[in-house]
Short mmCIF file of C-alpha atoms in Angstrom, two decimals:
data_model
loop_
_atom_site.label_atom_id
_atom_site.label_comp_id
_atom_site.label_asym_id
_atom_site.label_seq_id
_atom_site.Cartn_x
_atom_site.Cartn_y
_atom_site.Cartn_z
CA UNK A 30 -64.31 37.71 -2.21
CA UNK A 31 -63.10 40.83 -0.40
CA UNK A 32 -63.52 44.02 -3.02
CA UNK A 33 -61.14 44.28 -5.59
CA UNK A 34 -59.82 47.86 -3.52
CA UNK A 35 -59.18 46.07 -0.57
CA UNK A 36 -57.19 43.31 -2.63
CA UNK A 37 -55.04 46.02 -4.22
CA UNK A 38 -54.94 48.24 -0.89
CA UNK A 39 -53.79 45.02 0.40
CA UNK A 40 -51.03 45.04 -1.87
CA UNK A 41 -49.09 48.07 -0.81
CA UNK A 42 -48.85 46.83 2.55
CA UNK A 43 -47.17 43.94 1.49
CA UNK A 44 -42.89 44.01 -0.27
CA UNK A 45 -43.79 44.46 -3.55
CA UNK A 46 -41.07 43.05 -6.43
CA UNK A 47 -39.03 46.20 -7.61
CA UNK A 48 -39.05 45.20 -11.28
CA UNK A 49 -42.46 45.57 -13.16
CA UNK A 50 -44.49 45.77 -9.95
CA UNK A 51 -47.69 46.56 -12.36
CA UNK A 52 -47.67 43.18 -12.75
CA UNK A 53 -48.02 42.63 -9.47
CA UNK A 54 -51.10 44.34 -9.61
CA UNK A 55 -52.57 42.92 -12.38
CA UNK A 56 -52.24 39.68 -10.33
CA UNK A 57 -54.14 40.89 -7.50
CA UNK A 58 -57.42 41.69 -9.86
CA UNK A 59 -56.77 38.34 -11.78
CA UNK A 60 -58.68 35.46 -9.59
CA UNK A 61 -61.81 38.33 -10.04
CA UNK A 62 -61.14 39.04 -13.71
CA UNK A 63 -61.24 35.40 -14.15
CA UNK A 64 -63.46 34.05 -11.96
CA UNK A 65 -65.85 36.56 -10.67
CA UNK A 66 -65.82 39.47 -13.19
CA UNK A 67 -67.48 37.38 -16.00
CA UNK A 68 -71.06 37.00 -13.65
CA UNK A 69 -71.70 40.29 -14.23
CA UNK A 70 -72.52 39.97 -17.91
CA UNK A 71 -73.54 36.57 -17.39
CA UNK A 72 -75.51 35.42 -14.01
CA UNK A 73 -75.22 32.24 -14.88
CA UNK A 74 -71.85 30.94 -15.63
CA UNK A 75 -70.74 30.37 -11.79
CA UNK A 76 -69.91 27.34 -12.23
CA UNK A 77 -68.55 27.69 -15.40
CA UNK A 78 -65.97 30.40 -14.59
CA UNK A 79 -64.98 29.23 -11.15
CA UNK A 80 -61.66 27.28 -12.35
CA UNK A 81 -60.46 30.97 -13.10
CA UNK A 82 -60.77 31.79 -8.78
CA UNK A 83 -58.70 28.30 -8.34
CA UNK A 84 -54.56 28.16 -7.88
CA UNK A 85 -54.56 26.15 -11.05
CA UNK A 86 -56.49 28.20 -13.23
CA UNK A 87 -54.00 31.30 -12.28
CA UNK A 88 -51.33 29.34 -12.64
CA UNK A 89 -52.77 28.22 -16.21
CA UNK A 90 -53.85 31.90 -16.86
CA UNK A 91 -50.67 33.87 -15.62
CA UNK A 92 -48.57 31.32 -17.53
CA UNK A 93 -50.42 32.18 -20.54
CA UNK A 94 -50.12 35.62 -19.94
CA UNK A 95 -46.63 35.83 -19.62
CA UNK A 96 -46.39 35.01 -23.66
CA UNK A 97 -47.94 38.57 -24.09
CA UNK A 98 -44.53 39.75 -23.29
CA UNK A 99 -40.78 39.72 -24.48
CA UNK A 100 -38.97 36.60 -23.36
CA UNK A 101 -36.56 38.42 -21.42
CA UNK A 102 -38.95 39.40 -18.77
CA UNK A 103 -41.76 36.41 -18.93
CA UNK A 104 -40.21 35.17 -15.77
CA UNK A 105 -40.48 37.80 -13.74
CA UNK A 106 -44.09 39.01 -15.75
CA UNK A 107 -44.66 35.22 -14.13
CA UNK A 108 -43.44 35.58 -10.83
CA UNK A 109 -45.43 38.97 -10.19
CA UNK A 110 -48.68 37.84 -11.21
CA UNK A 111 -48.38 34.57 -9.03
CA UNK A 112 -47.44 36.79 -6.61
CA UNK A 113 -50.42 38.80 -6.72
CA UNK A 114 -52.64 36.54 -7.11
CA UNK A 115 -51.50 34.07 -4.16
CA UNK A 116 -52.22 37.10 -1.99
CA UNK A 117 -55.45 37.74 -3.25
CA UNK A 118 -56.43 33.89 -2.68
CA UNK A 119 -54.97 34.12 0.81
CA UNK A 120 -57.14 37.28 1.54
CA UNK A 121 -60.51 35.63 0.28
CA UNK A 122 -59.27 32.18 2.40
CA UNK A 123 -60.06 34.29 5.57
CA UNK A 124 -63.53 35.06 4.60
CA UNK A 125 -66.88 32.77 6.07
CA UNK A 126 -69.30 31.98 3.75
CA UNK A 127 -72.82 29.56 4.50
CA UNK A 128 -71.99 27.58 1.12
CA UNK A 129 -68.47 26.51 0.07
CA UNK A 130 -66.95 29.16 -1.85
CA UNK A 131 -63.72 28.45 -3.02
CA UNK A 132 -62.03 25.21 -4.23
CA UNK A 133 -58.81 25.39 -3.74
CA UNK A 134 -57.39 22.28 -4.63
CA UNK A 135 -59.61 21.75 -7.91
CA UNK A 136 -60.19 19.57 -10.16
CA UNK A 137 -58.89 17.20 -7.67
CA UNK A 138 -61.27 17.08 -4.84
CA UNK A 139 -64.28 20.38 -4.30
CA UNK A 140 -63.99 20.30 -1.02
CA UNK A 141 -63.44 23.70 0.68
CA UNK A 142 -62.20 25.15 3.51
CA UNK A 143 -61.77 28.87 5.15
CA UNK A 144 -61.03 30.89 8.07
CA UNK A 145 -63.51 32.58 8.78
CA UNK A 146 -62.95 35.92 9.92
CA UNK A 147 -65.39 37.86 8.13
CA UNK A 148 -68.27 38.06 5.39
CA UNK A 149 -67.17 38.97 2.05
CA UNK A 150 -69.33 42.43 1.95
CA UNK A 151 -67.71 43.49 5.36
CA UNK A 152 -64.31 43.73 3.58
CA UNK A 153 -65.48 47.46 2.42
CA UNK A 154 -65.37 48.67 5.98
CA UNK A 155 -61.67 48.04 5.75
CA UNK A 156 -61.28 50.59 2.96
CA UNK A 157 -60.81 53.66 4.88
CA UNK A 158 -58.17 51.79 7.21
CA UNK A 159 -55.74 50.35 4.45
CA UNK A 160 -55.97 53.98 2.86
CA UNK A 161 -54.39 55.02 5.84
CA UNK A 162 -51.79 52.62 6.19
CA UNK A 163 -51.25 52.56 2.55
CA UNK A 164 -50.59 56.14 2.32
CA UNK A 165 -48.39 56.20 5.44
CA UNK A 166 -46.22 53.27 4.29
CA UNK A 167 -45.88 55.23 0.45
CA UNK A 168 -44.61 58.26 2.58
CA UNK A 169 -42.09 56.44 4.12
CA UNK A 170 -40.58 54.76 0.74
CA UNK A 171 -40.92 58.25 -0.70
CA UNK A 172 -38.68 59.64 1.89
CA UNK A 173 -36.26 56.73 2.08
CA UNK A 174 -36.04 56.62 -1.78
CA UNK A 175 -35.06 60.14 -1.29
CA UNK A 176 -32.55 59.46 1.25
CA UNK A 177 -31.03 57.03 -1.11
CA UNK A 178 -30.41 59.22 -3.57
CA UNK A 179 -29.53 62.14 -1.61
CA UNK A 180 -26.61 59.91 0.12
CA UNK A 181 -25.44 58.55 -3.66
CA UNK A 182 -25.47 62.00 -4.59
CA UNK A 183 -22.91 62.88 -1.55
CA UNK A 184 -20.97 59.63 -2.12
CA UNK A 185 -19.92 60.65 -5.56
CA UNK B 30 -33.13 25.26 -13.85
CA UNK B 31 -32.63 28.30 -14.97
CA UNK B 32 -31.80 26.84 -18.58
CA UNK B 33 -35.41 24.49 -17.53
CA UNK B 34 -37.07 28.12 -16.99
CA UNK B 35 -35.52 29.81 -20.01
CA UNK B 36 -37.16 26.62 -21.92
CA UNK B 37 -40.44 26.80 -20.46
CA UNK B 38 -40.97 31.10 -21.48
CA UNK B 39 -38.48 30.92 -24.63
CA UNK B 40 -40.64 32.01 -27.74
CA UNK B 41 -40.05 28.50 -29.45
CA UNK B 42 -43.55 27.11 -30.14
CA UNK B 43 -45.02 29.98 -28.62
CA UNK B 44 -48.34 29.82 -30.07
CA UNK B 45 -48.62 26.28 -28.54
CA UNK B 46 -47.31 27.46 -24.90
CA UNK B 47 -49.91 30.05 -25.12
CA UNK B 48 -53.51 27.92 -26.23
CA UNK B 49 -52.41 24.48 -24.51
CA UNK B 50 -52.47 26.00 -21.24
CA UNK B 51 -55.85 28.16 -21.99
CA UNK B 52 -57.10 24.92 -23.67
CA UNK B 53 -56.58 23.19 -20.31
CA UNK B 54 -58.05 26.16 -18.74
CA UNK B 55 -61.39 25.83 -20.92
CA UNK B 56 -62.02 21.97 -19.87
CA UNK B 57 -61.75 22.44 -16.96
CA UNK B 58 -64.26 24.94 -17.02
CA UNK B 59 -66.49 22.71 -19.17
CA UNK B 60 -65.58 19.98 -16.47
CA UNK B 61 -66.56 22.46 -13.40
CA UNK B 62 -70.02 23.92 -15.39
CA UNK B 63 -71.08 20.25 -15.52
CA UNK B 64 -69.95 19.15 -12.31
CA UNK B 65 -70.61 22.27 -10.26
CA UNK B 66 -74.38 22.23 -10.02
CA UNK B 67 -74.72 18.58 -9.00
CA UNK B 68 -72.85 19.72 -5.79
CA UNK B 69 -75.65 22.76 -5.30
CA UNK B 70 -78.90 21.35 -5.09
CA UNK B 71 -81.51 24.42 -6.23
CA UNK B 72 -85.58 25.43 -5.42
CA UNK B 73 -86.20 24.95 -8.85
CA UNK B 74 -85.57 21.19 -9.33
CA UNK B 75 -87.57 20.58 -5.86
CA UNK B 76 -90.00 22.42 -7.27
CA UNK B 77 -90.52 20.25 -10.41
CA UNK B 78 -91.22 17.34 -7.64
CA UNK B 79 -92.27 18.96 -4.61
CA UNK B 80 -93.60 15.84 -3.00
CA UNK B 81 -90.58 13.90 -3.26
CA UNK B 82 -88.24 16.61 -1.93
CA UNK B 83 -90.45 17.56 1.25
CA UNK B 84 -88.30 18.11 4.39
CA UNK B 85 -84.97 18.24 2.28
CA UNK B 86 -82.59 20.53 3.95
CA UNK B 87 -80.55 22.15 1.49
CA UNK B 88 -77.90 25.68 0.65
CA UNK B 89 -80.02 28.43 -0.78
CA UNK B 90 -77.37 30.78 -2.42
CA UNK B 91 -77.26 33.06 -5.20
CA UNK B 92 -80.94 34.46 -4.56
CA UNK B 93 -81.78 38.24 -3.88
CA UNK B 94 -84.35 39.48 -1.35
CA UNK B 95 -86.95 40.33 -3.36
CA UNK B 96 -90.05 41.49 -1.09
CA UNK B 97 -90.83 41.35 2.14
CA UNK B 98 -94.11 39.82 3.18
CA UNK B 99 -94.63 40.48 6.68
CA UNK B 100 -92.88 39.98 10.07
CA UNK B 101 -92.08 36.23 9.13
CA UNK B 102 -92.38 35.75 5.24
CA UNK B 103 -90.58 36.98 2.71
CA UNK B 104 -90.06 36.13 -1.69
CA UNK B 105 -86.64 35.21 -2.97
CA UNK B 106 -85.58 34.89 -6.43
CA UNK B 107 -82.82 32.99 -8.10
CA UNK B 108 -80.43 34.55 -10.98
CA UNK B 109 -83.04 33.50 -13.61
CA UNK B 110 -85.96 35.10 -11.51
CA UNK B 111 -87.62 32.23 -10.24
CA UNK B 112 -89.45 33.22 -7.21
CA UNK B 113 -90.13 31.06 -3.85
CA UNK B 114 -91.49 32.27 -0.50
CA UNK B 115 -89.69 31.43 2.95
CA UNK B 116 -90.63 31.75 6.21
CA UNK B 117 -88.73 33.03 8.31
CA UNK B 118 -87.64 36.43 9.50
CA UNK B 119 -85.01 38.55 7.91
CA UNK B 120 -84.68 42.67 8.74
CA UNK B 121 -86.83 44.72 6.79
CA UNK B 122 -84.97 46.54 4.28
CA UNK B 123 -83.42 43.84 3.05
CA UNK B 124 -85.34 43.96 -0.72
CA UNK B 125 -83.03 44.19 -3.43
CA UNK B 126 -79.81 42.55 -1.58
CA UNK B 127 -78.36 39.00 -1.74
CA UNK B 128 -79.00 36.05 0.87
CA UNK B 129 -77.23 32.82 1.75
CA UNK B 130 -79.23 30.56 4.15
CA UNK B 131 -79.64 27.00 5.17
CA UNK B 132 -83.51 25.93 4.60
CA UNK B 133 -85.95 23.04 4.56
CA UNK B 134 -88.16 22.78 1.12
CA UNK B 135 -91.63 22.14 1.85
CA UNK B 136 -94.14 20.94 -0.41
CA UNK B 137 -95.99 22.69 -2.27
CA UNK B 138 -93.35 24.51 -3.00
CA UNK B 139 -91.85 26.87 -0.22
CA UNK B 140 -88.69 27.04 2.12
CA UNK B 141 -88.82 27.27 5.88
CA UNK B 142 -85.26 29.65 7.04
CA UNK B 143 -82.46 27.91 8.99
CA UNK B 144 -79.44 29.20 10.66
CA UNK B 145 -77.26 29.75 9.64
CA UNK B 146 -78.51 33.33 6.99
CA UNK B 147 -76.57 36.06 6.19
CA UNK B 148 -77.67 38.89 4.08
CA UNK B 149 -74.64 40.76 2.12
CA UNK B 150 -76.35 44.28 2.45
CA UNK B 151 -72.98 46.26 1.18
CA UNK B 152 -72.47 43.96 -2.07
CA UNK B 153 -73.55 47.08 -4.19
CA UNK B 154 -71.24 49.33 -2.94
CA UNK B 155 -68.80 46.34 -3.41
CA UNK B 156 -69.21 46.40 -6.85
CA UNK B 157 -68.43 50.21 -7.62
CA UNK B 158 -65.64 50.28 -5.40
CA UNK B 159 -64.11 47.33 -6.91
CA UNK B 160 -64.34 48.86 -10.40
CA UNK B 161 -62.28 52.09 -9.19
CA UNK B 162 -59.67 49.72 -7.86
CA UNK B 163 -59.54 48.00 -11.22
CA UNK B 164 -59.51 51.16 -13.41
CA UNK B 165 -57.01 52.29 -10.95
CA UNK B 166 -54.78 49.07 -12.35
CA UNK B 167 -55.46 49.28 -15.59
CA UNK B 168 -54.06 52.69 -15.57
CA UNK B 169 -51.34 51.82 -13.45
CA UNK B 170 -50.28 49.12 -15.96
CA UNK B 171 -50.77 50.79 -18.90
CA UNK B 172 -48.82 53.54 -17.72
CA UNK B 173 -45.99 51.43 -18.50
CA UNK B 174 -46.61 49.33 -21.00
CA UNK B 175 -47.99 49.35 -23.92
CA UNK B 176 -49.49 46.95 -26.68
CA UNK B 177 -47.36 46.19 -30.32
CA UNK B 178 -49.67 44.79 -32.26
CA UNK B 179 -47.00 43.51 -34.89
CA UNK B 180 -45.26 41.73 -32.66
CA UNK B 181 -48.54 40.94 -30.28
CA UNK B 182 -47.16 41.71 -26.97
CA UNK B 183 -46.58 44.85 -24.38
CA UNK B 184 -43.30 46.42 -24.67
CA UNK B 185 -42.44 48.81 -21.46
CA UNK B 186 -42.85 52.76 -22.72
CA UNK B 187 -39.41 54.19 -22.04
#
């Protein structure tokens, strides 16, 4: 998996949803809450946890989820964390690993397959890069955002 | 569909939409804890028989550098610490960092390196950036919502 900063870096690159983008987020940590984030208290339980780094178990997850909130925004809670999420899986799908890594259509078959563009621990050197672009792109938004509301403000 | 939608996150049965899915979630976890380590043959079962697995070419993953031998040996060890030499060649400052490589068990008990190896020298560094980008969600998140325990769910803060 790429580091969880480049995952969320990722993310502002990317049209985020306009209502309760946290969410969004939240979905791009989950496949790592769920799947990876457990090893570190528990070396072991790779196996065990690795239906939480699978479509299904974020579907299952982010479903369950959703009931932590008030029924009139569960579909969107929903929709943002699948969102998140599906971006996160395509980011670690372009990683090359020796072993098989991810499985994406589980339980039905474990056979894996990536494109490999680089190793998971190179992902860091991307860091500094989506910084950049991330704080360029939140510049622009700020300014049209501010354009927005400057041109409301003159319509009225 | 939007009344099928409505069904599928109305509060009715609640309780039930919430464990059935993380029931589902949990066997399948049993399911993939059993199943998962048949797929990934380890050292330490050819090392139980090392006779009958001599020559095997096999995965090595989840094992850390652990020292460095000499020009063309070096000890890796397995989440549980089980130790195993390999020959082969890695670069030296590798202790300490975690290796993926293709290798052939020989008997007594030792593996020869294969291509193809890669050693993930910046997982470390991985790890403590990844938990500012998480605190930085958490924060993020809980900047706008917050938890009712009464009613057990996050209601946005106005």
């Amino acid at each position: 998996m790429p580091d969880l900063m480049t995952h969320v870096l990722s993310g502002n690159l990317v049209r985020r949803p306009h209502r309760y983008r946290e969410l969004f987020f939240v979905g791009l940590a989950l496949p790592d809450l769920l799947g990876r984030m457990p090893m570190i208290f528990h070396k072991n339980s790779y196996w065990f946890i690795s239906p939480g780094h699978t479509p299904i178990g974020v579907l299952l997850m982010a479903y369950a989820i959703s009931f932590l909130f008030k029924p009139a925004i569960r579909t969107t809670v929903f929709k943002n964390l699948l969102l998140g999420a599906s971006l996160h899986l395509f980011e670690d799908l372009l990683q090359r690993h020796i072993t098989d890594a991810y499985y994406w259509f589980f339980p039905f078959t474990w056979k894996s397959f990536e494109i490999p563009l680089f190793w998971p621990d190179q992902s860091i050197y991307f860091i500094p890069f989506l910084l950049v672009a991330a704080g360029i792109i939140q510049i622009v938004r700020l300014r049209r955002k501010r354009r927005r509301v400057a041109d409301g403000r003159r319509g009225s | 569909m939007g009344d099928r939608l409505s069904i599928l996150f109305s509060d009715k049965l609640r309780w039930l939409k919430i464990a059935l899915p993380l029931l589902i979630l949990a066997a399948l976890c049993v399911y993939s804890g059993i199943k998962g380590p048949e797929l990934a043959p380890h050292f330490s079962d050819y090392l139980k028989d090392p006779d009958r697995f001599d020559g095997t070419q096999f995965m090595v993953q989840f094992t850390m550098v652990k020292e460095i031998k000499g020009p063309e040996r070096f000890v890796v060890a397995d989440l549980n610490g089980r130790r195993i030499d390999v020959v082969g060649s890695i670069p030296s400052g590798s202790e300490e960092c975690f290796i993926s490589f293709e290798a052939i068990f020989k008997a007594p008990g030792y593996l020869i390196l294969q291509k193809p190896w890669h050693i993930y020298s910046k997982d470390r560094l991985k790890l403590y950036v990844s938990a500012i980008a998480l605190l930085g969600v958490m924060a993020f998140f809980l900047r706008r919502f917050r938890f009712n325990l009464r009613r057990f769910c996050f209601e946005a803060r106005r």
